[in-house]
Short mmCIF file of C-alpha atoms in Angstrom, two decimals:
data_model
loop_
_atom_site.label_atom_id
_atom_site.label_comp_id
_atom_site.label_asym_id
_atom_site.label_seq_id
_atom_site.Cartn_x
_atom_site.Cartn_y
_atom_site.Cartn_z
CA UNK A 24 113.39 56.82 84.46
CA UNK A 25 110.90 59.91 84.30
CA UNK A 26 112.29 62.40 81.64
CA UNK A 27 110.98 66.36 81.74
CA UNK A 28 109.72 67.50 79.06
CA UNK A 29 111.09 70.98 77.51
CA UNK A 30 109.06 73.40 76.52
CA UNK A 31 110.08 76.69 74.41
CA UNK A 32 110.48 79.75 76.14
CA UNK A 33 108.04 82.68 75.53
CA UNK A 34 108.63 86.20 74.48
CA UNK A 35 107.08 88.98 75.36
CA UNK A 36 105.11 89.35 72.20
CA UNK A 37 104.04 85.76 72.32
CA UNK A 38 102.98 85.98 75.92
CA UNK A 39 100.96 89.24 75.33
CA UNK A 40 99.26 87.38 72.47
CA UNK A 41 97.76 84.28 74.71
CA UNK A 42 94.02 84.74 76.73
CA UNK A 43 94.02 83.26 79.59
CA UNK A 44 90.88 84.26 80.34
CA UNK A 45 89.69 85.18 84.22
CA UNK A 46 93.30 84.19 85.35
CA UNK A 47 96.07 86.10 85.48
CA UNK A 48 99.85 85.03 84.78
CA UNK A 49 103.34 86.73 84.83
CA UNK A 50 106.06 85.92 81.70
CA UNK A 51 109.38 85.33 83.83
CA UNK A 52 112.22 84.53 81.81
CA UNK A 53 110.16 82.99 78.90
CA UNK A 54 108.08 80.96 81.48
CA UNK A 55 104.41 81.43 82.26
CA UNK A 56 104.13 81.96 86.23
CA UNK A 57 100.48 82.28 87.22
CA UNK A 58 99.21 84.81 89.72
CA UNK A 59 96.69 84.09 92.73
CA UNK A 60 94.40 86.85 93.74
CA UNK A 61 95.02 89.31 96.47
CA UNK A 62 93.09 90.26 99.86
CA UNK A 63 91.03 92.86 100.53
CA UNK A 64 93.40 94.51 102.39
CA UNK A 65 95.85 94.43 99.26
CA UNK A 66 93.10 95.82 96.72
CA UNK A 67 92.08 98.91 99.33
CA UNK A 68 95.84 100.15 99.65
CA UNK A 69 95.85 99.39 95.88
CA UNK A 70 93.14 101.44 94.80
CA UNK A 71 93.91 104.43 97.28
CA UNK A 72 97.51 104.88 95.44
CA UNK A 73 95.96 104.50 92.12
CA UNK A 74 93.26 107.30 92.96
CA UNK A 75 96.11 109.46 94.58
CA UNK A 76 98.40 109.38 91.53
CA UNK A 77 95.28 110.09 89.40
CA UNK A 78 94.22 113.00 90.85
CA UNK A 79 97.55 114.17 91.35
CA UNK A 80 98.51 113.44 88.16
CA UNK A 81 95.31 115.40 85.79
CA UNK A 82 96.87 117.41 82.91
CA UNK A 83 100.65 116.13 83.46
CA UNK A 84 101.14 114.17 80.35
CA UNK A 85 101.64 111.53 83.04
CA UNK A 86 98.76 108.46 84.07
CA UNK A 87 98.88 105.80 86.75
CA UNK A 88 97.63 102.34 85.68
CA UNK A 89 96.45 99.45 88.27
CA UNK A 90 97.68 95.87 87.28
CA UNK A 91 95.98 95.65 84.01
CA UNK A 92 98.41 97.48 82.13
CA UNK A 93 101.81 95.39 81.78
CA UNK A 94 105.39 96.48 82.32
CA UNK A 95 108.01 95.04 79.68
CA UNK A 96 110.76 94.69 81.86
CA UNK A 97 112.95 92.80 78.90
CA UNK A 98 112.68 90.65 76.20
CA UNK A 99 110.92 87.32 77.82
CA UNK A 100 109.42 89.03 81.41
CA UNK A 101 106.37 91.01 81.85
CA UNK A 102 104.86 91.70 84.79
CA UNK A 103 102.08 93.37 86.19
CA UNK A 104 102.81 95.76 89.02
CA UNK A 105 99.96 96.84 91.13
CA UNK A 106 100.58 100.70 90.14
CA UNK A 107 102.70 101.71 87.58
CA UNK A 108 102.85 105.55 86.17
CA UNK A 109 103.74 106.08 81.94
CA UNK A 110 104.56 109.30 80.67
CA UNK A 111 103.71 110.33 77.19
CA UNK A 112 101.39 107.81 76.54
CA UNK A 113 98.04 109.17 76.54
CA UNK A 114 97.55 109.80 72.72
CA UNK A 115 94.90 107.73 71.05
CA UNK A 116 97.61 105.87 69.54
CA UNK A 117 98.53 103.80 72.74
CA UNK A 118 94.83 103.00 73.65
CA UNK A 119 95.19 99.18 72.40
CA UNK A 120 99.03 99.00 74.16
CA UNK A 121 99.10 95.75 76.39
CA UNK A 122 102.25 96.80 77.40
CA UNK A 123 104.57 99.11 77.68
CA UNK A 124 108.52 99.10 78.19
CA UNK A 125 109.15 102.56 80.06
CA UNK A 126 107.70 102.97 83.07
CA UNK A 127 108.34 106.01 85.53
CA UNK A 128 107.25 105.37 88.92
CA UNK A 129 106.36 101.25 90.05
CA UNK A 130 104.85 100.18 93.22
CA UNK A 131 104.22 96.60 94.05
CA UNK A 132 101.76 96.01 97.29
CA UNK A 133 103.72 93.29 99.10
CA UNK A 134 101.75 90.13 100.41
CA UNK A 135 102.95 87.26 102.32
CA UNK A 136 102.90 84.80 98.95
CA UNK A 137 104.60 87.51 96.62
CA UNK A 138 107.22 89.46 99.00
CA UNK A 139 110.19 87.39 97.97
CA UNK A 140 109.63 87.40 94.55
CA UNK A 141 108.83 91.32 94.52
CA UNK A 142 112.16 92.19 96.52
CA UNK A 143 114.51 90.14 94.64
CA UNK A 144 113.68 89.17 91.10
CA UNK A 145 111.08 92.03 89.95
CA UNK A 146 113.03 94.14 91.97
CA UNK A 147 116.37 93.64 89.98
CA UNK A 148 114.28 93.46 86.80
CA UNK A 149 112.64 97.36 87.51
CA UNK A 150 115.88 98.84 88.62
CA UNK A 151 117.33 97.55 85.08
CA UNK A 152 114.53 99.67 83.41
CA UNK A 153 115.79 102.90 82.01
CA UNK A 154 113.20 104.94 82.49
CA UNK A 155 112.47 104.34 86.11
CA UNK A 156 112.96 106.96 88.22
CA UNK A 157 111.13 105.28 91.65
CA UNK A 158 110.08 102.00 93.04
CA UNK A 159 108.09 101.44 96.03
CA UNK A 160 107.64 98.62 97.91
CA UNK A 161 103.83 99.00 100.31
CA UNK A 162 103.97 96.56 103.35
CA UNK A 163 100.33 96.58 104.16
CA UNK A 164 101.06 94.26 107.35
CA UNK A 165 103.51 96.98 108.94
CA UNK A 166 102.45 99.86 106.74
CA UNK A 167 105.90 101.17 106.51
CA UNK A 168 107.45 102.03 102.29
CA UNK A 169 110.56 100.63 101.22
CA UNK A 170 111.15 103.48 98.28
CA UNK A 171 114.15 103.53 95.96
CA UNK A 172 114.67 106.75 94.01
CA UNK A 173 116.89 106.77 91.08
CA UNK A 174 118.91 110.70 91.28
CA UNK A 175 121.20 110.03 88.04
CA UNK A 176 121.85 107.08 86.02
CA UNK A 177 123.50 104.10 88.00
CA UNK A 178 122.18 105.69 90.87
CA UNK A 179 120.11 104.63 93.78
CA UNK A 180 118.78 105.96 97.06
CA UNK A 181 117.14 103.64 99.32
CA UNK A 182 115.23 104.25 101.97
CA UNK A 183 113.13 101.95 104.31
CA UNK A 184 110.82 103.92 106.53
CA UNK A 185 109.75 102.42 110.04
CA UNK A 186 107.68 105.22 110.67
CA UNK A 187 104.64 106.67 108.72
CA UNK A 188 105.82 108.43 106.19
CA UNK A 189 104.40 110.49 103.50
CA UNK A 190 105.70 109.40 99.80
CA UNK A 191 106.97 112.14 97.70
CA UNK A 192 108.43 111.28 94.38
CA UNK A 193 110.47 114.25 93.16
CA UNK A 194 110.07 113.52 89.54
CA UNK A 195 106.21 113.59 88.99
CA UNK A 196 106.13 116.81 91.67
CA UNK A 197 103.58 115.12 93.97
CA UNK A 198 103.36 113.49 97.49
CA UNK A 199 101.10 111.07 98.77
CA UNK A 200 100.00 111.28 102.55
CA UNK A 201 100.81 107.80 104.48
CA UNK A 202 97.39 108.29 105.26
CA UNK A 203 95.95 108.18 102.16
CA UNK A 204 97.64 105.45 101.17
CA UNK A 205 97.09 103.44 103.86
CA UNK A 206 93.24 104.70 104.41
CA UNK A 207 90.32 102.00 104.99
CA UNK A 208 87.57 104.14 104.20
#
């Protein structure tokens, strides 16, 4: 009879601490899940919110990071959204962060491999963040937005658009064109 082995679960801080060199991995719930790369497709839509919030964003105490920068989303998960916007952190004292546990404004770029994943687990573990005021779900295949807005605490609005739509998120003051978002050139 084939026994499993156990292995410990991981916090945060542990998880943070390990190089895994060119790959990329996820802590969920203390166990290391790791990532596959995305398509082309994926990294344009990506990069064109990124660059939006950036230049949006100049001067507003506020800064968009791509899916270097990790979201704490509790004590053994950390995940790395594909755009995620901090406030207040862009002192020289949070220029060696890994992580941070108080994001604003998350999107996640659905693909076919991560969809499930991103609308059911991540997506309870965001809307359990505090400081999130928006998450936004990209479907590059359809290029339609699933956005949630959070109006007051323990409050929701959700809204999924089936026509193009262009983004605003109330609480940073800006709006980004469907067509930006969605440009290939």
């Amino acid at each position: 009879m084939a026994t499993q082995p156990i292995y410990p679960l991981l916090t945060a801080e542990e998880f943070l601490d390990i190089d895994f060199g060119d790959h990329k991995a996820e802590l969920d719930n203390g166990v290391i899940r790791m990532m596959a790369g995305g398509t082309q497709r994926h990294a344009r839509v990506r990069g064109n919110i990124f660059l939006a919030l950036g230049n949006r964003l100049k001067g507003s105490g506020c800064t968009p990071y791509n899916s270097d920068m990790a979201a704490r989303t509790h004590s053994n998960s950390i995940r790395y959204p594909d755009v995620t916007v901090y406030c207040g952190h862009e002192g020289p004292e949070h220029d060696d962060d890994k992580s941070a546990d108080d994001p604003r404004v998350i999107f996640e770029v659905l693909s076919a491999g991560t969809a499930r994943t991103d609308l059911t687990v991540k997506l309870a573990e965001y809307r359990a963040i505090p400081s999130v005021d928006a998450i936004v779900f990209v479907d590059i295949a359809t290029e339609r937005l699933r956005v949630l807005l959070r109006p007051a605490p323990d409050t929701w609005n959700e809204v999924a658009h089936r026509e193009p739509y262009d983004l605003l998120l109330p609480t940073l003051g800006v709006t980004l064109p469907h067509t930006e978002i969605f440009a290939r050139d």
